[in-house]
Tab-separated table of C-alpha atoms in Angstrom:
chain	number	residue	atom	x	y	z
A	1267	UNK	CA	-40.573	-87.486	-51.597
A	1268	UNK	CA	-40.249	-91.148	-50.873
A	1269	UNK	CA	-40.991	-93.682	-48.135
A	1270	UNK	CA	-37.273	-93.706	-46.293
A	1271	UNK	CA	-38.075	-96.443	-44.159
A	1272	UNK	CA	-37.760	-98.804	-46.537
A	1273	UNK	CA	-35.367	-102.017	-46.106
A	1274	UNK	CA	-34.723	-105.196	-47.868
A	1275	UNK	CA	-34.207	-103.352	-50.609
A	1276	UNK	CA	-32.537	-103.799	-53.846
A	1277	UNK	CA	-28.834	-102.281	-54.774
A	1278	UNK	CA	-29.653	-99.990	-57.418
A	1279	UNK	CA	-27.165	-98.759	-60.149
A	1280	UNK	CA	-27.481	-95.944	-62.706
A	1281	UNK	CA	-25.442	-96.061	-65.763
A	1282	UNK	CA	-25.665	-99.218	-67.430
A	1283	UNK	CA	-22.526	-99.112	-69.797
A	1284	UNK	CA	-19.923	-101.354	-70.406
A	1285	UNK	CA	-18.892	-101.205	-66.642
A	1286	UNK	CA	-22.306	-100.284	-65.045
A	1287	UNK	CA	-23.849	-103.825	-66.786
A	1288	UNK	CA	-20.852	-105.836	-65.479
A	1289	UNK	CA	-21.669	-104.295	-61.788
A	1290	UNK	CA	-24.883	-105.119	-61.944
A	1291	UNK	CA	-24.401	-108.603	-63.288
A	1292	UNK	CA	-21.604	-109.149	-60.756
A	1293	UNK	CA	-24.583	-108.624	-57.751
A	1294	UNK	CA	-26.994	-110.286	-58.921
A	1295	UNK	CA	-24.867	-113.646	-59.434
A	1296	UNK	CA	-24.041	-112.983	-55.625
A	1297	UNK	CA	-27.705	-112.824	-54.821
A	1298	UNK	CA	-28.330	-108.864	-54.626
A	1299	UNK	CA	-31.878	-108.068	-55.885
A	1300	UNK	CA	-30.692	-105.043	-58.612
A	1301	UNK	CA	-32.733	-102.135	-60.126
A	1302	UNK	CA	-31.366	-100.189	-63.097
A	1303	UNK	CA	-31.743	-97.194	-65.053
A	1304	UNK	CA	-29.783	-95.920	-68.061
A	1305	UNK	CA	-31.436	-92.833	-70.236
A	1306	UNK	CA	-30.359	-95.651	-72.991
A	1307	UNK	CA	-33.446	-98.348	-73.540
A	1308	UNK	CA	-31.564	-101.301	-74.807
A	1309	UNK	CA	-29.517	-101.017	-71.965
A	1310	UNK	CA	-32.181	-101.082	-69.729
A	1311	UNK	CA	-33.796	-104.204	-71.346
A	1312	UNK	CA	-30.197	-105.967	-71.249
A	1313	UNK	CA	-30.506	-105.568	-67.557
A	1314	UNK	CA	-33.739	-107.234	-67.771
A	1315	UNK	CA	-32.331	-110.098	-69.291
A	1316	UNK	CA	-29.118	-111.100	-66.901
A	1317	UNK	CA	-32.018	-110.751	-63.961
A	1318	UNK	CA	-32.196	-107.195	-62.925
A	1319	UNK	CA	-35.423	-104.847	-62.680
A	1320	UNK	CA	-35.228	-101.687	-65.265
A	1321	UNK	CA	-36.659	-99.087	-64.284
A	1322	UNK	CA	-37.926	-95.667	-66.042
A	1323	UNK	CA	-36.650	-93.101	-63.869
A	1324	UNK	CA	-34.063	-92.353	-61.250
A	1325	UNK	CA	-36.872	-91.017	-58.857
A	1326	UNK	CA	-38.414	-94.694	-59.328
A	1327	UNK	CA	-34.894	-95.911	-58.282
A	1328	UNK	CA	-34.058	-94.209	-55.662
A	1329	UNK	CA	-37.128	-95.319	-54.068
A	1330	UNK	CA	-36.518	-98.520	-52.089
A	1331	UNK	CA	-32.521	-98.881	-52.642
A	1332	UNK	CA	-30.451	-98.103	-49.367
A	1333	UNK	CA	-27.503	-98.196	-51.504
A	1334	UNK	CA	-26.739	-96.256	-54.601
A	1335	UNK	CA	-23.918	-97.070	-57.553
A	1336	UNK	CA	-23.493	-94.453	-59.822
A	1337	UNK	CA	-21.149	-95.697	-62.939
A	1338	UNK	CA	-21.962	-93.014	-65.560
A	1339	UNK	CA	-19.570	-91.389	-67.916
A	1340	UNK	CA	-18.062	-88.022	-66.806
A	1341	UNK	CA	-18.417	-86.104	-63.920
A	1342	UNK	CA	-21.016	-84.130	-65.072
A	1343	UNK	CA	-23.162	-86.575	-65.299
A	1344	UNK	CA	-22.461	-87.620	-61.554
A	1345	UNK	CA	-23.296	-84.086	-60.580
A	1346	UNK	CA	-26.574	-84.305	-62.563
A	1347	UNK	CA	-27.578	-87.830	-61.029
A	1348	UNK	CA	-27.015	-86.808	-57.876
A	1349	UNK	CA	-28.458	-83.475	-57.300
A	1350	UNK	CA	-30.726	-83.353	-60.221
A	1351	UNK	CA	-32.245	-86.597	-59.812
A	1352	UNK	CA	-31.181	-87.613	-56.459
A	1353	UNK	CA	-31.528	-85.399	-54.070
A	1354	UNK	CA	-34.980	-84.126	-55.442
A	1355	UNK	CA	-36.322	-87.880	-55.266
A	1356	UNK	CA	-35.231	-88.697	-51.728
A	1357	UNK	CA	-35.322	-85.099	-49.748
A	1358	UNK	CA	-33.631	-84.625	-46.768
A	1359	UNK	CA	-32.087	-86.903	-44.306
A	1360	UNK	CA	-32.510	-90.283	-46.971
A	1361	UNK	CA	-29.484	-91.955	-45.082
A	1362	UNK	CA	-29.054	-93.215	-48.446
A	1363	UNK	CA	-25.396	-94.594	-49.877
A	1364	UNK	CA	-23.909	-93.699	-52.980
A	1365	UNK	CA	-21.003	-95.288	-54.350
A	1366	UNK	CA	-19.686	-93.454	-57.476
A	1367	UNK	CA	-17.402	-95.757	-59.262
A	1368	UNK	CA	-17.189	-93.151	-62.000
A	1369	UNK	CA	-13.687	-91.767	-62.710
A	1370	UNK	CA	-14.194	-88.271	-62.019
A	1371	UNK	CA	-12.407	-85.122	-60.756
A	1372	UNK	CA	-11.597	-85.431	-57.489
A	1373	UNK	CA	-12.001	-82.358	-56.360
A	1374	UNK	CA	-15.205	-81.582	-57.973
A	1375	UNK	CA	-16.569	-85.251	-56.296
A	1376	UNK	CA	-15.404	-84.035	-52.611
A	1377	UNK	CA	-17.035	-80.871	-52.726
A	1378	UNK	CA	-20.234	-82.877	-54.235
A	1379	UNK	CA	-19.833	-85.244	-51.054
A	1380	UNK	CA	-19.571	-82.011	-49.116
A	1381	UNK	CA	-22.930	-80.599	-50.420
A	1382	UNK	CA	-24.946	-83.600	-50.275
A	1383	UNK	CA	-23.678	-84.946	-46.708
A	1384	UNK	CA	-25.931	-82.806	-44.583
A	1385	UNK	CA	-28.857	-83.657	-46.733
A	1386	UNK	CA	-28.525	-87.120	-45.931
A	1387	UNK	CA	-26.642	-88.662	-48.540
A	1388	UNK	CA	-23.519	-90.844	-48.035
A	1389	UNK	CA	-21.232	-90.772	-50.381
A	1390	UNK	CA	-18.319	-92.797	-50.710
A	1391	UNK	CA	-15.613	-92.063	-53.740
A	1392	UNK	CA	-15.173	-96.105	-55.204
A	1393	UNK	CA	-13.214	-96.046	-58.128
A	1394	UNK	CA	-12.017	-99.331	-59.681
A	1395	UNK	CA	-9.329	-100.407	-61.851
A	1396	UNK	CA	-9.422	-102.822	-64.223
A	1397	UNK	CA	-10.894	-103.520	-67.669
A	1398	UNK	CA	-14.598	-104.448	-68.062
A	1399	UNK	CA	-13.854	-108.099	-69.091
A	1400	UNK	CA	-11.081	-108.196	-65.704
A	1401	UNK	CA	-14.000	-106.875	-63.592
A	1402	UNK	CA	-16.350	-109.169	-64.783
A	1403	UNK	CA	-14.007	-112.271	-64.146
A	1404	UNK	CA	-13.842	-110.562	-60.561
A	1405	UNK	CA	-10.087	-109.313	-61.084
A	1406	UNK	CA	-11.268	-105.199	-60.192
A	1407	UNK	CA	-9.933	-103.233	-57.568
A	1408	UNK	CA	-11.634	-100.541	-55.744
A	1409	UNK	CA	-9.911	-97.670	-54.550
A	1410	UNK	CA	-12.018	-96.315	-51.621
A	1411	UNK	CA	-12.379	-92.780	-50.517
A	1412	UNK	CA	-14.568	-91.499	-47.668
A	1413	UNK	CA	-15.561	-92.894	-44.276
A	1414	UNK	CA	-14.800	-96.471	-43.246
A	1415	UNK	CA	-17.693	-96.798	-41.050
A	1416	UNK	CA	-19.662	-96.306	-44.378
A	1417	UNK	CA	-17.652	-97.841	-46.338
A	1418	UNK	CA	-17.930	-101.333	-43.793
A	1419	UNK	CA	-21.520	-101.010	-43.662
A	1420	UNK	CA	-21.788	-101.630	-47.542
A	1421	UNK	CA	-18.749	-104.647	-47.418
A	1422	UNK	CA	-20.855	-107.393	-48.638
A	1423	UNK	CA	-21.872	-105.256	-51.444
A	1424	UNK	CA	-18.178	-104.399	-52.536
A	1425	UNK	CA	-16.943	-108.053	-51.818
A	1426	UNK	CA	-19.767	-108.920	-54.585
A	1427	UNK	CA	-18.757	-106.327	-56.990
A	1428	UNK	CA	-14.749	-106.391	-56.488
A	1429	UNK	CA	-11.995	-109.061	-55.397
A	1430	UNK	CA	-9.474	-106.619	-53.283
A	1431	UNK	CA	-10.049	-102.977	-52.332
A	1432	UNK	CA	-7.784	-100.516	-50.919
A	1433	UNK	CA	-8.822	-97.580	-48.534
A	1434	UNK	CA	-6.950	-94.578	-49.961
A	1435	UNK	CA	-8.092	-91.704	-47.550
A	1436	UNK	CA	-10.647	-89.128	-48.166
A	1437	UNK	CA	-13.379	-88.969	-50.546
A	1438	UNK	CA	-11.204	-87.440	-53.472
A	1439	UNK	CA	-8.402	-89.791	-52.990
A	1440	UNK	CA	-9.803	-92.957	-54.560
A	1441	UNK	CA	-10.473	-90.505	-57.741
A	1442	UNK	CA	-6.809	-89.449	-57.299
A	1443	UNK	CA	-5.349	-92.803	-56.772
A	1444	UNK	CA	-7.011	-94.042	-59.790
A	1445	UNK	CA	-5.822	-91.041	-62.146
A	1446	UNK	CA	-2.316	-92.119	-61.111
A	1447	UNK	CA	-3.062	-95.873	-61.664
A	1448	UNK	CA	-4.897	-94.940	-64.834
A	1449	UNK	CA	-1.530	-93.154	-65.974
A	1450	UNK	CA	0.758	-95.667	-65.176
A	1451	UNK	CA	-1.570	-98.334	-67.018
A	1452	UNK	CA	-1.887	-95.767	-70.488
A	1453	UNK	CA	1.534	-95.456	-70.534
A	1454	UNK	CA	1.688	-99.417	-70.539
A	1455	UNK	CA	-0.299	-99.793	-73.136
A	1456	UNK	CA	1.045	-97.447	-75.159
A	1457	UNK	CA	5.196	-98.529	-74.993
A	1458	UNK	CA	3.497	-102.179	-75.682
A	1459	UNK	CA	1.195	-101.067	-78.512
A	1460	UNK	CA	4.695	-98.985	-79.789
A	1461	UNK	CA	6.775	-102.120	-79.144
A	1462	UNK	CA	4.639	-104.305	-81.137
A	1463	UNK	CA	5.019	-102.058	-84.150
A	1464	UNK	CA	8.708	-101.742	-83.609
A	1465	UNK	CA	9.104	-105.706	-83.449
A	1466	UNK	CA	6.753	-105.959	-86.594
A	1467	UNK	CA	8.704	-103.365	-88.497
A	1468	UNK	CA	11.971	-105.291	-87.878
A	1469	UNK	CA	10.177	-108.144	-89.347
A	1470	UNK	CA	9.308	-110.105	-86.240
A	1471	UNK	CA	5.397	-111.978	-86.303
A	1472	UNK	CA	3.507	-109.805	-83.181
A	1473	UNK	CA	1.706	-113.156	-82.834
A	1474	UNK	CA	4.949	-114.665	-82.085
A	1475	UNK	CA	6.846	-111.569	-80.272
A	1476	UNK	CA	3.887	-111.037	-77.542
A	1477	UNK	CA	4.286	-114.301	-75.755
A	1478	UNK	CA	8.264	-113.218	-75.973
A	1479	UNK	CA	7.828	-109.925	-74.354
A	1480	UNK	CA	5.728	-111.350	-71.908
A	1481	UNK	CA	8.449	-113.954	-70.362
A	1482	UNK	CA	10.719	-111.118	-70.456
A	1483	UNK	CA	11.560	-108.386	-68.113
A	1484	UNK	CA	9.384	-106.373	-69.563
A	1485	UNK	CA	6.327	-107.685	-68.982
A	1486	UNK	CA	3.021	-105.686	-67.679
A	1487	UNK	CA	-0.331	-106.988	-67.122
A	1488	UNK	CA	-1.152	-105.230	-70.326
A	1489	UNK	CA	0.042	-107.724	-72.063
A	1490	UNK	CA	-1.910	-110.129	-70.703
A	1491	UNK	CA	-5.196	-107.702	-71.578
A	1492	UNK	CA	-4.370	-105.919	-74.432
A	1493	UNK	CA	-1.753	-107.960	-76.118
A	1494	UNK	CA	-3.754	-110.183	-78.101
A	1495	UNK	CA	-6.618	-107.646	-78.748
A	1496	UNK	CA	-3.197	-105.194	-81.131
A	1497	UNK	CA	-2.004	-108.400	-82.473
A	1498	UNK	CA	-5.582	-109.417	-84.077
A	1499	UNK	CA	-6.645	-106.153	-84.535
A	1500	UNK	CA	-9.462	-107.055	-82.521
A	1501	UNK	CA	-11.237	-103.744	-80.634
A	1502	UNK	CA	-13.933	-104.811	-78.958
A	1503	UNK	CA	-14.860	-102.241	-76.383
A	1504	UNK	CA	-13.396	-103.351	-73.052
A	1505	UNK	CA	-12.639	-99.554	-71.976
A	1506	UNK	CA	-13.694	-97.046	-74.775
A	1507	UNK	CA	-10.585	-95.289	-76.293
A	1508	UNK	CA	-12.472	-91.798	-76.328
A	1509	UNK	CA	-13.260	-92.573	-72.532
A	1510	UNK	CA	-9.680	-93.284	-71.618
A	1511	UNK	CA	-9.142	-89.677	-73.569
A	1512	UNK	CA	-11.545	-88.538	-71.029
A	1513	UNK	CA	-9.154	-89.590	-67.967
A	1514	UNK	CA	-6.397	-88.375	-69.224
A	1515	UNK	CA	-7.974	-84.703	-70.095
A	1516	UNK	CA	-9.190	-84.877	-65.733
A	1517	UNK	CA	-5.095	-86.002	-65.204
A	1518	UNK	CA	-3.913	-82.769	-67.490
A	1519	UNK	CA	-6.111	-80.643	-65.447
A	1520	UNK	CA	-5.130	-81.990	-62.537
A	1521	UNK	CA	-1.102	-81.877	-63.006
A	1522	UNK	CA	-1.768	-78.345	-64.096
A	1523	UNK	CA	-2.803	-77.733	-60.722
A	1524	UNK	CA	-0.249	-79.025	-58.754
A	1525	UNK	CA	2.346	-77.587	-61.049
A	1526	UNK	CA	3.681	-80.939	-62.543
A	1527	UNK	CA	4.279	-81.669	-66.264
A	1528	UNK	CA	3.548	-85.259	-67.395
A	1529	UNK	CA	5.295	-84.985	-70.755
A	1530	UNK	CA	4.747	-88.567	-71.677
A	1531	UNK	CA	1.200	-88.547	-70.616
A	1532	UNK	CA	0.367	-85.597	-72.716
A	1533	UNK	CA	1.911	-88.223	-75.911
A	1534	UNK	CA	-0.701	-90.703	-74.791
A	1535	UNK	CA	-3.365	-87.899	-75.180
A	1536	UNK	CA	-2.039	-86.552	-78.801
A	1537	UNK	CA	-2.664	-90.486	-79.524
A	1538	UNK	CA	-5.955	-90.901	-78.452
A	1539	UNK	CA	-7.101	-87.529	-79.720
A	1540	UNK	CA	-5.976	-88.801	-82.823
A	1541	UNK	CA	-7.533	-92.375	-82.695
A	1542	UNK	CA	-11.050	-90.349	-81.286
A	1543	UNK	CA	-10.449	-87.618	-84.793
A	1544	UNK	CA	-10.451	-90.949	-86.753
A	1545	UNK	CA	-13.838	-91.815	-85.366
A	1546	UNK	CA	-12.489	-94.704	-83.482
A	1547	UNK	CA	-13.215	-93.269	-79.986
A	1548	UNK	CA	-16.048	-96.016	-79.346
A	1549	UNK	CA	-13.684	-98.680	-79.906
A	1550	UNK	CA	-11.600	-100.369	-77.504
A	1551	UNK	CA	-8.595	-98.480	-76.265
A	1552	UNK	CA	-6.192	-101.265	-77.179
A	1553	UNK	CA	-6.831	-99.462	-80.978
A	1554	UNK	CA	-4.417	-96.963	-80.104
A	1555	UNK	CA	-1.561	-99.632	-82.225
A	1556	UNK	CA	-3.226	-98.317	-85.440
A	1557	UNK	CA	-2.088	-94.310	-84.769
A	1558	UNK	CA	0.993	-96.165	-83.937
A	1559	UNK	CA	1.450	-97.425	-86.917
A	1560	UNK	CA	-0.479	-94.359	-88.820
A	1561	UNK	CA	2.266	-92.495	-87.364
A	1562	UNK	CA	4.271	-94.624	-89.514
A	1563	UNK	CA	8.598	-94.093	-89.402
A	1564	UNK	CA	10.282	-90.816	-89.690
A	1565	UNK	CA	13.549	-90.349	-91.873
């Protein structure tokens, strides 16, 4: 069990991915001493290099941080962190904070919260929208759910690692809010990545369309952050394509449960499954033009 009277002590994060790195980096340019574990060891030596402290274990982790980000992939992995690794490290009545900015099942995080809670964790639900490269420019949002007492004792923290935040409700509801953002955003990308096909097919230059359909009424932010990525066939990983899937499979579930078909959203998924089946799931999400254009035109 560890020394819980610690203070002055570092922000830790756990998960250092394409979004977990860009957290990290995003404190320590505000001045937050950060520790940092990811089971990958690359990832853990990248942390070393932008001026955070790797470390070997959660249980080392957990041992001086007051506050906690968890950005890992799926929800069972936040499950696992927390009362694997966690809880197990710290013991009862830790006081400790945990910010999961993992998009997970929302109900599945609130009745986490509700276990850990009396054991002395604090868990606030923090969500954030936006695209690695958007975050790391300081254009995220965080979508808060849980206490605001909490979640104002950990502001300086969030200003450093987001620009605007909204408190949603609940712990559960910043999960939910961003499953409906995420939705709106797929299906964005998706009519652009099918609009830039249709334009090229009717023998317009994408190149020369995009800036078009941007000064037009149709214009999304995607444009702005996926546009050029289709037109150069350029897939970079700013949000993984097989990790997008992932949402969408926790927004099926979820519409199932309240009863509500999302017909279009379930096209977005036959997409990606097919982009993921073509072993592009690692690749950016943007590369859902090529099934587009797999797809080809029916006669």
């Amino acid at each position: 069990m560890v020394d819980n009277t610690a203070d002055d002590s570092p922000v830790a994060v756990i998960g250092l991915g394409l979004m977990g790195e860009v957290y990290a980096r995003r404190l320590i340019d505000a001045g937050f001493p950060v520790t940092g574990f990811d089971v990958d060891a690359a990832r853990r030596a990248r942390l070393a290099e932008i001026g955070g402290r790797p470390v070997g274990s959660i249980a080392e982790l957990a041992a001086r941080a007051r506050c906690i980000v968890i950005a890992v992939y799926s929800t069972d992995q936040v499950e696992d962190v927390v009362e694997n690794h966690l809880l197990p490290a710290l013991g009862d009545g830790s006081n400790r904070i945990v910010l999961c900015m993992s998009t997970c099942d929302p109900d599945r995080v609130a009745a986490l919260a509700a276990r850990v809670g009396p054991r002395g964790i604090r868990y606030l639900d923090v969500p954030v929208s936006g695209t690695s490269d958007q975050v790391r420019r300081g254009d995220g949002v965080a979508l808060i759910g849980g206490d605001k007492t909490v979640a104002a004792e950990v502001s300086p923290i969030l200003d450093a690692l987001v620009a605007r935040r909204f408190h949603v409700g609940k712990i559960g509801d910043g999960g939910r809010a961003k499953l409906a953002v995420n939705l709106i955003l797929g299906l964005n990308r998706l009519a652009l990545a099918e609009g830039l096909v249709f334009a090229e097919r009717l023998g317009l230059d994408p190149a020369a369309f995009l800036p078009v359909a941007q000064g037009s009424a149709s214009y999304s932010q995607v444009m702005d952050t996926k546009g050029s990525k289709m037109v150069r066939s350029e897939f970079s990983p700013e949000g993984r394509a097989k990790q997008t899937l992932k949402d969408c499979h926790i927004m099926l579930d979820q519409a199932v449960a309240i009863g509500q078909k999302l017909s279009m959203l379930e096209v977005h998924a036959d997409v990606l499954e097919a982009c993921v089946r073509a072993g592009e799931g690692e690749l950016d999400n943007s590369v859902i033009i090529k099934e587009v254009r797999r797809r080809g035109v029916k006669t």
